[in-house]
Coordinates of C-alpha atoms in Angstrom, one line a residue:
Chain Q
X1 CA 114.0 -0.3 74.4
X2 CA 112.4 -2.6 76.9
X3 CA 108.6 -2.7 76.5
X4 CA 108.8 -0.6 73.4
X5 CA 105.8 -2.3 71.6
X6 CA 103.9 -2.2 74.8
X7 CA 104.4 1.5 75.0
X8 CA 103.1 2.1 71.5
X9 CA 100.1 -0.1 72.3
X10 CA 99.5 1.8 75.5
X11 CA 99.6 5.2 73.8
X12 CA 97.2 3.9 71.1
X13 CA 94.9 2.6 73.8
X14 CA 94.9 6.0 75.6
X15 CA 94.0 7.7 72.3
X16 CA 91.0 5.3 72.0
X17 CA 90.1 6.1 75.7
X18 CA 90.3 9.9 75.2
X19 CA 88.8 10.0 71.6
X20 CA 85.4 11.3 72.7
X21 CA 86.8 13.7 75.2
X22 CA 89.1 15.2 72.6
X23 CA 86.2 15.7 70.2
X24 CA 84.0 17.4 72.8
X25 CA 85.7 20.9 72.9
X26 CA 86.1 20.8 69.0
X27 CA 82.4 20.7 68.5
X28 CA 81.7 23.0 71.5
X29 CA 83.8 25.8 69.9
X30 CA 82.7 25.0 66.4
X31 CA 80.4 27.6 64.7
X32 CA 77.9 25.1 63.2
X33 CA 74.6 23.5 64.4
X34 CA 75.4 20.1 62.9
X35 CA 77.8 18.0 64.8
X36 CA 80.1 16.7 62.0
X37 CA 83.4 17.3 60.3
X38 CA 84.7 19.5 58.7
X39 CA 84.7 22.2 61.4
X40 CA 83.5 25.5 60.1
X41 CA 84.9 28.2 62.4
X42 CA 85.6 29.2 66.0
X43 CA 82.8 30.5 68.1
X44 CA 81.8 30.8 71.8
X45 CA 78.2 31.3 71.0
X46 CA 77.1 27.8 72.4
X47 CA 78.6 28.7 75.7
X48 CA 76.7 32.0 75.7
X49 CA 73.5 30.2 74.8
X50 CA 74.1 27.7 77.6
X51 CA 74.0 30.4 80.2
X52 CA 70.7 31.6 78.9
X53 CA 68.6 28.5 79.4
X54 CA 66.3 28.5 82.5
X55 CA 65.6 24.8 82.3
X56 CA 69.3 24.1 82.4
X57 CA 69.8 26.3 85.4
X58 CA 67.0 24.4 87.3
X59 CA 68.6 21.0 86.3
X60 CA 72.0 22.2 87.5
X61 CA 70.6 23.3 90.9
X62 CA 68.7 20.0 91.3
X63 CA 71.8 18.0 90.5
X64 CA 74.0 20.0 92.8
X65 CA 71.6 19.6 95.7
X66 CA 71.4 15.8 95.0
X67 CA 75.1 15.4 94.6
X68 CA 76.1 17.3 97.7
X69 CA 73.5 15.5 99.9
X70 CA 74.2 12.1 98.4
X71 CA 78.0 12.5 98.8
X72 CA 77.7 13.5 102.5
X73 CA 75.3 10.7 103.3
X74 CA 77.2 8.0 101.4
X75 CA 80.6 9.0 102.9
X76 CA 79.1 8.9 106.3
X77 CA 77.7 5.4 105.7
X78 CA 81.1 4.5 104.1
X79 CA 83.0 5.6 107.2
X80 CA 81.0 3.2 109.4
X81 CA 81.4 0.3 106.9
X82 CA 85.1 0.9 106.3
X83 CA 85.8 1.2 110.0
X84 CA 83.8 -2.0 110.7
X85 CA 85.3 -4.1 108.0
X86 CA 89.0 -3.1 108.6
X87 CA 88.9 -3.1 112.4
X88 CA 86.4 -5.7 113.6
X89 CA 85.5 -9.3 113.1
X90 CA 81.8 -9.9 113.6
X91 CA 79.1 -12.4 112.6
X92 CA 77.7 -12.3 109.0
X93 CA 80.6 -9.9 108.0
X94 CA 81.0 -11.3 104.5
X95 CA 77.3 -11.4 103.8
X96 CA 76.6 -7.9 105.1
X97 CA 79.6 -6.4 103.3
X98 CA 78.7 -8.2 100.2
X99 CA 75.2 -6.8 100.3
X100 CA 76.5 -3.2 100.8
X101 CA 79.0 -3.6 98.0
X102 CA 76.5 -5.2 95.6
X103 CA 75.5 -2.0 93.7
X104 CA 79.1 -1.9 92.4
X105 CA 78.2 -4.8 90.0
X106 CA 74.4 -4.7 90.0
X107 CA 73.1 -3.1 86.8
X108 CA 71.8 0.4 87.7
X109 CA 68.5 -0.2 86.1
X110 CA 67.8 -3.0 88.5
X111 CA 68.5 -0.7 91.5
X112 CA 66.3 1.9 89.8
X113 CA 63.2 -0.3 89.1
X114 CA 63.3 -2.1 92.4
X115 CA 63.4 1.2 94.3
X116 CA 60.7 2.6 92.1
X117 CA 58.3 -0.3 92.8
X118 CA 58.9 -0.1 96.5
X119 CA 58.6 3.7 96.8
X120 CA 55.4 3.9 94.7
X121 CA 54.0 0.9 96.6
X122 CA 54.6 2.8 99.9
X123 CA 52.9 5.8 98.5
X124 CA 56.1 8.0 98.5
X125 CA 55.9 10.6 95.8
X126 CA 58.9 10.9 93.5
X127 CA 61.2 13.9 94.2
X128 CA 64.8 14.9 94.5
X129 CA 64.9 13.0 97.8
X130 CA 64.0 9.7 96.1
X131 CA 66.9 10.2 93.7
X132 CA 69.2 10.8 96.7
X133 CA 68.1 7.5 98.2
X134 CA 69.2 5.7 95.1
X135 CA 72.4 7.6 94.7
X136 CA 73.5 6.9 98.2
X137 CA 73.1 3.2 97.5
X138 CA 75.4 3.3 94.4
X139 CA 77.9 5.8 95.9
X140 CA 78.5 4.0 99.2
X141 CA 80.6 1.1 97.7
X142 CA 83.0 3.5 96.1
X143 CA 83.3 5.5 99.3
X144 CA 84.0 2.2 101.2
X145 CA 86.7 1.2 98.6
X146 CA 88.5 4.6 99.1
X147 CA 88.0 4.8 102.9
X148 CA 89.0 1.2 103.5
X149 CA 92.5 1.8 102.2
X150 CA 92.7 4.8 104.5
X151 CA 91.5 2.8 107.5
X152 CA 93.5 -0.2 106.5
X153 CA 96.8 1.5 106.8
X154 CA 96.0 2.9 110.3
X155 CA 98.5 1.6 112.9
X156 CA 96.4 0.0 115.6
X157 CA 99.0 0.7 118.3
X158 CA 98.2 4.4 118.0
X159 CA 94.7 3.6 119.0
X160 CA 95.8 1.3 121.9
X161 CA 98.1 4.1 123.1
X162 CA 95.2 6.5 123.2
X163 CA 93.1 4.1 125.2
X164 CA 96.0 3.4 127.6
X165 CA 96.3 7.2 128.1
X166 CA 92.7 7.3 129.2
X167 CA 90.8 8.4 126.1
X168 CA 87.3 7.0 125.4
X169 CA 86.4 5.3 122.2
X170 CA 84.6 8.4 121.0
X171 CA 87.5 10.8 121.8
X172 CA 90.0 8.4 120.3
X173 CA 88.1 8.4 117.1
X174 CA 87.8 12.2 117.0
X175 CA 91.4 13.0 118.1
X176 CA 93.4 10.2 116.5
X177 CA 91.6 8.3 113.8
X178 CA 89.6 11.1 112.1
X179 CA 92.5 13.4 111.4
X180 CA 94.5 10.4 110.0
X181 CA 91.7 9.4 107.6
X182 CA 90.6 12.9 106.8
X183 CA 92.3 12.9 103.3
X184 CA 90.4 9.7 102.5
X185 CA 87.1 11.3 103.6
X186 CA 87.7 14.3 101.3
X187 CA 88.6 12.0 98.4
X188 CA 85.4 9.9 99.1
X189 CA 83.2 13.1 99.2
X190 CA 84.6 14.2 95.9
X191 CA 84.3 10.9 94.1
X192 CA 80.7 10.3 95.3
X193 CA 79.8 13.9 94.3
X194 CA 81.2 13.2 90.8
X195 CA 79.3 9.8 90.5
X196 CA 76.0 11.4 91.6
X197 CA 76.4 14.4 89.3
X198 CA 76.9 12.0 86.4
X199 CA 74.3 9.4 87.2
X200 CA 71.4 9.1 84.7
X201 CA 69.4 5.9 85.0
X202 CA 68.3 6.1 88.7
X203 CA 67.5 9.8 88.3
X204 CA 65.6 9.0 85.1
X205 CA 63.3 6.6 87.0
X206 CA 63.1 8.3 90.4
X207 CA 63.2 12.1 89.7
X208 CA 59.5 12.4 88.9
X209 CA 58.9 15.8 87.4
X210 CA 62.2 17.5 88.6
X211 CA 64.9 16.8 86.0
X212 CA 68.6 16.4 87.0
X213 CA 71.4 17.5 84.8
X214 CA 71.9 14.1 83.0
X215 CA 68.1 13.7 82.6
X216 CA 68.0 17.2 81.0
X217 CA 71.0 16.3 78.7
X218 CA 69.3 13.1 77.6
X219 CA 66.1 14.9 76.8
X220 CA 68.0 17.4 74.6
X221 CA 69.6 14.7 72.4
X222 CA 66.2 14.4 70.7
X223 CA 66.6 17.9 69.3
X224 CA 69.5 18.2 66.8
X225 CA 69.6 22.0 67.2
X226 CA 70.1 21.7 70.9
X227 CA 73.1 19.4 70.7
X228 CA 75.9 22.1 70.3
X229 CA 74.9 23.6 73.6
X230 CA 75.1 20.2 75.1
X231 CA 78.7 19.9 73.7
X232 CA 79.5 23.2 75.4
X233 CA 78.0 22.0 78.6
X234 CA 79.9 18.7 78.3
X235 CA 83.1 20.6 77.9
X236 CA 82.5 22.5 81.2
X237 CA 81.5 19.2 82.9
X238 CA 84.7 17.4 81.7
X239 CA 86.9 20.2 83.0
X240 CA 85.0 20.3 86.3
X241 CA 85.3 16.6 86.8
X242 CA 89.0 16.5 85.9
X243 CA 89.6 19.2 88.5
X244 CA 87.6 17.4 91.2
X245 CA 89.2 14.1 90.4
X246 CA 92.7 15.6 90.5
X247 CA 92.0 17.0 94.0
X248 CA 90.5 13.7 95.1
X249 CA 93.5 11.8 93.9
X250 CA 95.8 14.3 95.7
X251 CA 94.0 13.7 99.0
X252 CA 93.8 10.0 98.5
X253 CA 97.6 9.7 98.0
X254 CA 98.2 12.1 100.9
X255 CA 96.0 10.0 103.1
X256 CA 97.8 6.8 102.3
X257 CA 101.2 8.5 102.8
X258 CA 100.0 10.1 106.1
X259 CA 99.0 6.8 107.7
X260 CA 102.1 5.1 106.5
X261 CA 100.6 2.8 103.9
X262 CA 101.8 1.8 100.5
X263 CA 100.0 3.1 97.4
X264 CA 98.4 0.4 95.4
X265 CA 97.1 2.9 92.9
X266 CA 93.7 3.6 91.5
X267 CA 90.3 4.4 93.0
X268 CA 88.9 0.9 92.8
Chain Z
X1 CA 94.7 -0.7 134.3
X2 CA 94.8 0.7 130.8
X3 CA 95.4 -2.9 129.7
X4 CA 92.1 -4.0 131.2
X5 CA 90.1 -1.3 129.5
X6 CA 91.6 -2.4 126.2
X7 CA 90.9 -6.0 127.0
X8 CA 87.3 -5.2 127.8
X9 CA 86.8 -3.5 124.6
X10 CA 88.3 -6.4 122.7
X11 CA 86.1 -8.9 124.4
X12 CA 83.0 -7.5 122.7
X13 CA 84.6 -7.1 119.3
X14 CA 81.7 -9.0 117.5
X15 CA 79.1 -6.7 119.1
X16 CA 81.1 -3.6 118.4
X17 CA 81.6 -4.6 114.8
X18 CA 77.9 -5.2 114.3
X19 CA 77.0 -1.9 115.9
X20 CA 79.5 -0.2 113.7
X21 CA 78.3 -1.8 110.5
X22 CA 74.6 -1.3 111.3
X23 CA 73.9 2.1 109.7
X24 CA 75.1 1.1 106.2
X25 CA 73.8 -2.5 106.7
X26 CA 70.3 -1.3 107.7
X27 CA 70.3 1.1 104.8
X28 CA 71.3 -1.6 102.3
X29 CA 68.7 -4.1 103.7
X30 CA 65.9 -1.5 103.6
X31 CA 66.7 0.1 100.2
X32 CA 68.4 -2.7 98.3
X33 CA 67.6 -6.2 99.7
X34 CA 63.9 -5.4 100.4
X35 CA 63.3 -3.8 97.0
X36 CA 65.0 -6.7 95.2
X37 CA 62.8 -9.0 97.2
X38 CA 59.8 -7.0 96.1
X39 CA 60.5 -7.2 92.4
X40 CA 60.9 -10.9 92.8
X41 CA 57.5 -11.0 94.4
X42 CA 56.0 -8.7 91.8
X43 CA 57.3 -11.0 89.0
X44 CA 54.8 -13.7 90.2
X45 CA 51.8 -11.4 90.1
X46 CA 49.6 -10.1 87.3
X47 CA 49.1 -6.6 85.9
X48 CA 45.4 -5.7 86.2
X49 CA 44.0 -2.6 84.4
X50 CA 44.3 -0.3 87.4
X51 CA 46.0 -2.4 90.0
X52 CA 48.2 -5.4 90.5
X53 CA 46.2 -8.6 90.9
X54 CA 47.6 -10.5 93.9
X55 CA 47.4 -14.1 92.8
X56 CA 50.5 -16.2 92.4
X57 CA 51.3 -17.1 88.8
X58 CA 54.2 -18.2 86.5
X59 CA 52.5 -16.5 83.5
X60 CA 55.0 -13.6 83.3
X61 CA 58.0 -16.0 83.2
X62 CA 56.3 -18.2 80.6
X63 CA 55.7 -15.1 78.5
X64 CA 59.3 -13.8 79.1
X65 CA 60.9 -17.0 78.1
X66 CA 58.6 -18.0 75.2
X67 CA 57.8 -14.7 73.5
X68 CA 60.0 -14.4 70.5
X69 CA 60.7 -10.7 70.9
X70 CA 61.6 -11.0 74.6
X71 CA 63.7 -14.0 74.0
X72 CA 65.7 -12.5 71.1
X73 CA 66.4 -9.3 73.1
X74 CA 67.6 -11.5 76.0
X75 CA 69.8 -13.6 73.7
X76 CA 71.2 -10.5 72.1
X77 CA 72.0 -8.8 75.5
X78 CA 73.8 -11.9 76.6
X79 CA 75.8 -12.0 73.3
X80 CA 76.6 -8.3 73.4
X81 CA 77.7 -8.6 77.1
X82 CA 79.9 -11.6 76.3
X83 CA 81.5 -10.0 73.3
X84 CA 82.1 -6.7 75.1
X85 CA 83.7 -8.6 78.0
X86 CA 86.0 -10.6 75.8
X87 CA 87.1 -7.6 73.8
X88 CA 87.5 -5.4 76.8
X89 CA 89.5 -7.9 78.9
X90 CA 91.6 -9.0 75.9
X91 CA 92.6 -5.3 75.1
X92 CA 93.0 -4.4 78.7
X93 CA 95.5 -7.2 79.7
X94 CA 98.5 -5.7 77.8
X95 CA 97.8 -2.3 79.3
X96 CA 97.7 -3.7 82.9
X97 CA 100.9 -5.8 82.1
X98 CA 102.6 -2.7 80.7
X99 CA 101.8 -0.5 83.7
X100 CA 102.7 -3.3 86.2
X101 CA 106.0 -4.5 84.5
X102 CA 107.3 -1.7 82.4
X103 CA 106.3 1.5 84.0
X104 CA 108.6 2.9 86.8
X105 CA 107.0 2.5 90.2
X106 CA 106.8 6.3 90.7
X107 CA 104.8 6.7 87.5
X108 CA 102.3 3.9 88.0
X109 CA 99.8 6.1 89.9
X110 CA 99.9 8.7 87.1
X111 CA 99.2 6.0 84.4
X112 CA 96.3 4.6 86.4
X113 CA 94.9 8.1 86.9
X114 CA 95.1 8.8 83.2
X115 CA 93.3 5.5 82.5
X116 CA 90.5 6.2 85.0
X117 CA 89.8 9.8 84.1
X118 CA 87.7 9.2 81.0
X119 CA 85.6 6.8 83.0
X120 CA 84.4 9.6 85.4
X121 CA 83.5 12.1 82.8
X122 CA 79.9 12.5 81.6
X123 CA 78.8 9.1 80.5
X124 CA 75.8 10.3 78.4
X125 CA 77.9 12.7 76.4
X126 CA 80.7 10.2 75.8
X127 CA 78.1 7.7 74.4
X128 CA 76.6 10.4 72.3
X129 CA 80.0 11.3 70.9
X130 CA 80.5 7.7 69.7
X131 CA 77.5 8.4 67.6
X132 CA 79.4 11.3 66.1
X133 CA 82.5 9.1 65.6
X134 CA 80.7 6.2 64.0
X135 CA 78.0 8.0 62.1
X136 CA 77.4 8.2 58.4
X137 CA 79.2 11.5 58.1
X138 CA 81.2 10.7 61.3
X139 CA 84.9 10.9 62.1
X140 CA 85.7 7.3 61.1
X141 CA 83.9 7.5 57.7
X142 CA 85.1 11.0 56.7
X143 CA 88.6 9.9 57.8
X144 CA 88.6 6.7 55.8
X145 CA 87.2 8.5 52.8
X146 CA 89.7 11.3 53.2
X147 CA 92.7 8.9 53.0
X148 CA 91.1 6.9 50.2
X149 CA 90.5 3.6 51.9
X150 CA 86.8 3.5 51.1
X151 CA 84.7 5.6 48.7
X152 CA 81.3 5.0 50.3
X153 CA 80.6 5.6 54.0
X154 CA 80.4 2.4 56.0
X155 CA 76.9 2.0 57.3
X156 CA 77.5 -1.2 59.4
X157 CA 79.2 0.7 62.3
X158 CA 76.2 2.7 63.7
X159 CA 72.8 1.8 64.9
X160 CA 73.4 -1.9 65.4
X161 CA 75.1 -4.4 67.7
X162 CA 78.6 -3.4 66.5
X163 CA 78.3 0.1 67.7
X164 CA 76.9 -1.0 71.0
X165 CA 79.9 -3.3 71.4
X166 CA 82.4 -0.6 70.6
X167 CA 80.8 2.0 72.8
X168 CA 80.5 -0.4 75.8
X169 CA 84.0 -1.7 75.3
X170 CA 85.2 1.9 75.6
X171 CA 83.0 2.7 78.7
X172 CA 84.1 -0.3 80.7
X173 CA 87.8 -0.3 79.8
X174 CA 89.1 1.0 83.2
X175 CA 87.0 -1.5 85.0
X176 CA 88.9 -4.3 83.2
X177 CA 92.3 -2.9 83.6
X178 CA 92.4 -2.2 87.4
X179 CA 91.7 -5.8 88.7
X180 CA 94.3 -7.3 86.3
X181 CA 96.8 -4.7 87.4
X182 CA 96.3 -5.4 91.1
X183 CA 96.8 -9.2 90.4
X184 CA 100.0 -8.6 88.4
X185 CA 101.3 -6.3 91.1
X186 CA 101.1 -9.1 93.6
X187 CA 103.2 -11.5 91.6
X188 CA 106.6 -12.1 93.3
X189 CA 109.1 -11.0 90.6
X190 CA 111.6 -13.6 91.8
X191 CA 109.3 -16.4 90.5
X192 CA 109.8 -15.0 87.0
X193 CA 113.5 -15.0 87.4
X194 CA 113.4 -18.5 88.7
X195 CA 111.4 -19.6 85.6
X196 CA 114.0 -18.2 83.3
X197 CA 116.9 -19.5 85.4
X198 CA 115.4 -23.0 85.0
X199 CA 115.7 -22.6 81.2
X200 CA 112.2 -21.4 80.2
X201 CA 111.9 -18.8 77.5
X202 CA 110.4 -15.4 78.4
X203 CA 107.2 -16.4 76.6
X204 CA 106.9 -19.8 78.3
X205 CA 107.5 -18.1 81.7
X206 CA 104.7 -15.7 80.9
X207 CA 102.3 -18.6 80.0
X208 CA 103.3 -20.9 82.8
X209 CA 103.9 -18.4 85.7
X210 CA 102.6 -14.9 85.0
X211 CA 99.3 -15.8 83.4
X212 CA 98.1 -18.4 85.9
X213 CA 99.0 -16.0 88.8
X214 CA 97.2 -13.1 87.0
X215 CA 94.0 -15.2 86.5
X216 CA 92.2 -14.1 89.7
X217 CA 92.5 -10.5 88.3
X218 CA 91.3 -11.6 84.9
X219 CA 88.3 -13.4 86.4
X220 CA 87.5 -10.4 88.5
X221 CA 87.6 -8.1 85.5
X222 CA 85.5 -10.4 83.5
X223 CA 82.8 -10.4 86.1
X224 CA 83.0 -6.6 86.8
X225 CA 82.5 -5.9 83.1
X226 CA 80.0 -8.7 82.2
X227 CA 77.5 -8.1 85.0
X228 CA 76.8 -4.4 84.5
X229 CA 77.1 -4.3 80.7
X230 CA 74.2 -6.7 80.2
X231 CA 72.0 -4.2 82.0
X232 CA 73.2 -1.1 80.2
X233 CA 70.4 1.2 79.1
X234 CA 72.0 4.4 77.6
X235 CA 74.3 2.8 75.0
X236 CA 71.8 0.6 73.2
X237 CA 69.2 3.5 73.4
X238 CA 71.5 6.0 71.8
X239 CA 73.7 4.1 69.4
X240 CA 71.9 0.7 69.1
X241 CA 69.1 1.6 66.8
X242 CA 66.1 -0.9 66.6
X243 CA 68.5 -3.7 65.9
X244 CA 70.6 -3.1 69.0
X245 CA 68.1 -2.8 71.8
X246 CA 69.0 -4.7 74.9
X247 CA 67.2 -6.0 78.0
X248 CA 67.4 -2.7 80.0
X249 CA 65.5 -1.0 77.2
X250 CA 62.8 -3.7 77.4
X251 CA 62.6 -3.3 81.2
X252 CA 62.3 0.5 80.9
X253 CA 59.5 0.0 78.3
X254 CA 57.6 -2.4 80.6
X255 CA 57.9 -0.1 83.6
X256 CA 57.6 3.4 82.3
X257 CA 55.7 3.1 79.0
X258 CA 53.4 0.0 79.3
X259 CA 53.1 0.4 83.1
X260 CA 53.3 -3.4 83.4
X261 CA 55.3 -3.9 86.6
X262 CA 54.9 -7.6 87.0
X263 CA 56.1 -8.3 83.4
X264 CA 59.0 -5.8 83.8
X265 CA 59.9 -7.5 87.1
X266 CA 59.9 -11.0 85.5
X267 CA 62.2 -9.8 82.7
X268 CA 64.5 -8.1 85.2
X269 CA 64.6 -11.1 87.5
X270 CA 65.2 -13.4 84.5
X271 CA 68.1 -11.3 83.4
X272 CA 69.6 -11.3 86.9
X273 CA 69.2 -15.1 87.1
X274 CA 70.9 -15.6 83.7
X275 CA 73.8 -13.3 84.7
X276 CA 74.2 -15.1 88.0
X277 CA 74.2 -18.6 86.3
X278 CA 76.7 -17.5 83.6
X279 CA 78.9 -15.9 86.2
X280 CA 78.9 -19.0 88.4
X281 CA 79.7 -21.3 85.5
X282 CA 82.5 -19.0 84.5
X283 CA 83.9 -19.0 88.1
X284 CA 83.4 -22.7 88.3
X285 CA 85.4 -23.4 85.1
X286 CA 88.3 -21.3 86.5
X287 CA 88.2 -22.4 90.1
X288 CA 91.6 -24.0 89.9
X289 CA 93.1 -20.5 89.6
X290 CA 91.3 -19.2 92.6
X291 CA 92.6 -21.6 95.2
X292 CA 95.3 -19.1 96.2
X293 CA 98.3 -21.4 96.0
X294 CA 97.3 -23.9 98.7
X295 CA 96.9 -27.3 97.1

């Protein structure tokens, strides 16, 4: 068979990629406090215990607030940047786009400490909003990557036609462009929501006294007896993010198909 | 008449573009460029007892580069990042090649989706699970003992540099695959046929046609793995043990524990400068592949 060895390798590689995720539900449903093999028996008690932790509930609420706000703000900024970079030529384009995309490769700890120094220097007290500021910064490049492919495949003649028929720039955007890129926008919202919900370092530095979900999880790793509940929580989070990502992928593909583009695959 | 409206809008394209880019650009200038500038500034100041002393000094840099502890952490971070990059890109290439050349076009998106999913699921918990996999009573050890390969648990696979490399190689795998895949997808398949028609073997065609054309993707994935891994905090913290601490742990220590912002800034800036120099050298060595076919 053509590519037979490649296929064997690829499947082995997928096993490596999925190894931790496959282990997660095993320990979440295992009836033992110690996270090790052999498994001792089936139990849902860690899930029940999970629902019964006030600190966890607060952390979830904080994280949801941050993730919803950050995804809306970063998608909004992403729309401007994607539209500008795919439709216009302007001075300093490469430099400005490079700066906006920089957090994609910049280590997160650098973003975190530099924001921390500036915010404390300005006398801003740390809160959920300071985390949002940081998350918008790191989510926007991903939004731009998704939205650019949606804007890229727009047929400019549709826009010209709208102008010729007397529409203004604003109404053209609302009536023609926005509906065509809407699937990209939904995909961008979901991806940035997922990134923000999972982000640890920036929240660790900038959250002050209000923990987010990853900050809470990190603090629990110090207590061995708390770990099984974290496994249960992780299982819920994995299922949730797979659902969100599947929806995001569906909209991303639909968006590309809708505006007549060719799928080059992947989120990046 | 419609034509003239269109023409008028086109005339000011540069202005329109700048206006359009201004919200994200202003945001990035205020909350990214300015803060980065500030930590560069801080790195030249001194930490007083209660406040920062505002006199210009190189003392932090001299300390960061001559102190044995700081220097060994920096060297280790660089070594770990280079190893992780080499391992990740080397293992990723065949996957990207497989998906691009051997997977039916209709199934390519599915494969890419499968590859990217683990990347988006709780990073902290994934890292923690590597501790479970590599630990003394972990999956690897109990498995190997179970099938009789070893009779004592291996202790060199957790709480040291090896475990950091394995965990990071896992975390950054999708980052390495996607740029190589994109580069391979762009290769004109008729070039490969031409190579073989002219009498080259399959392997020689790969070496002389496919690989050079895929190099821009390989270079991109090297950079996209190397730059963030050097600053990773969670993995060395959770699976590194005292032997495996990296520069991000040192930065966190300076900022949050010792409250020495100037020293922390000097270490952070030094790390960024080293990363930038290594990356530029790497790109420089490979620049012949990046000329894009116009010679």
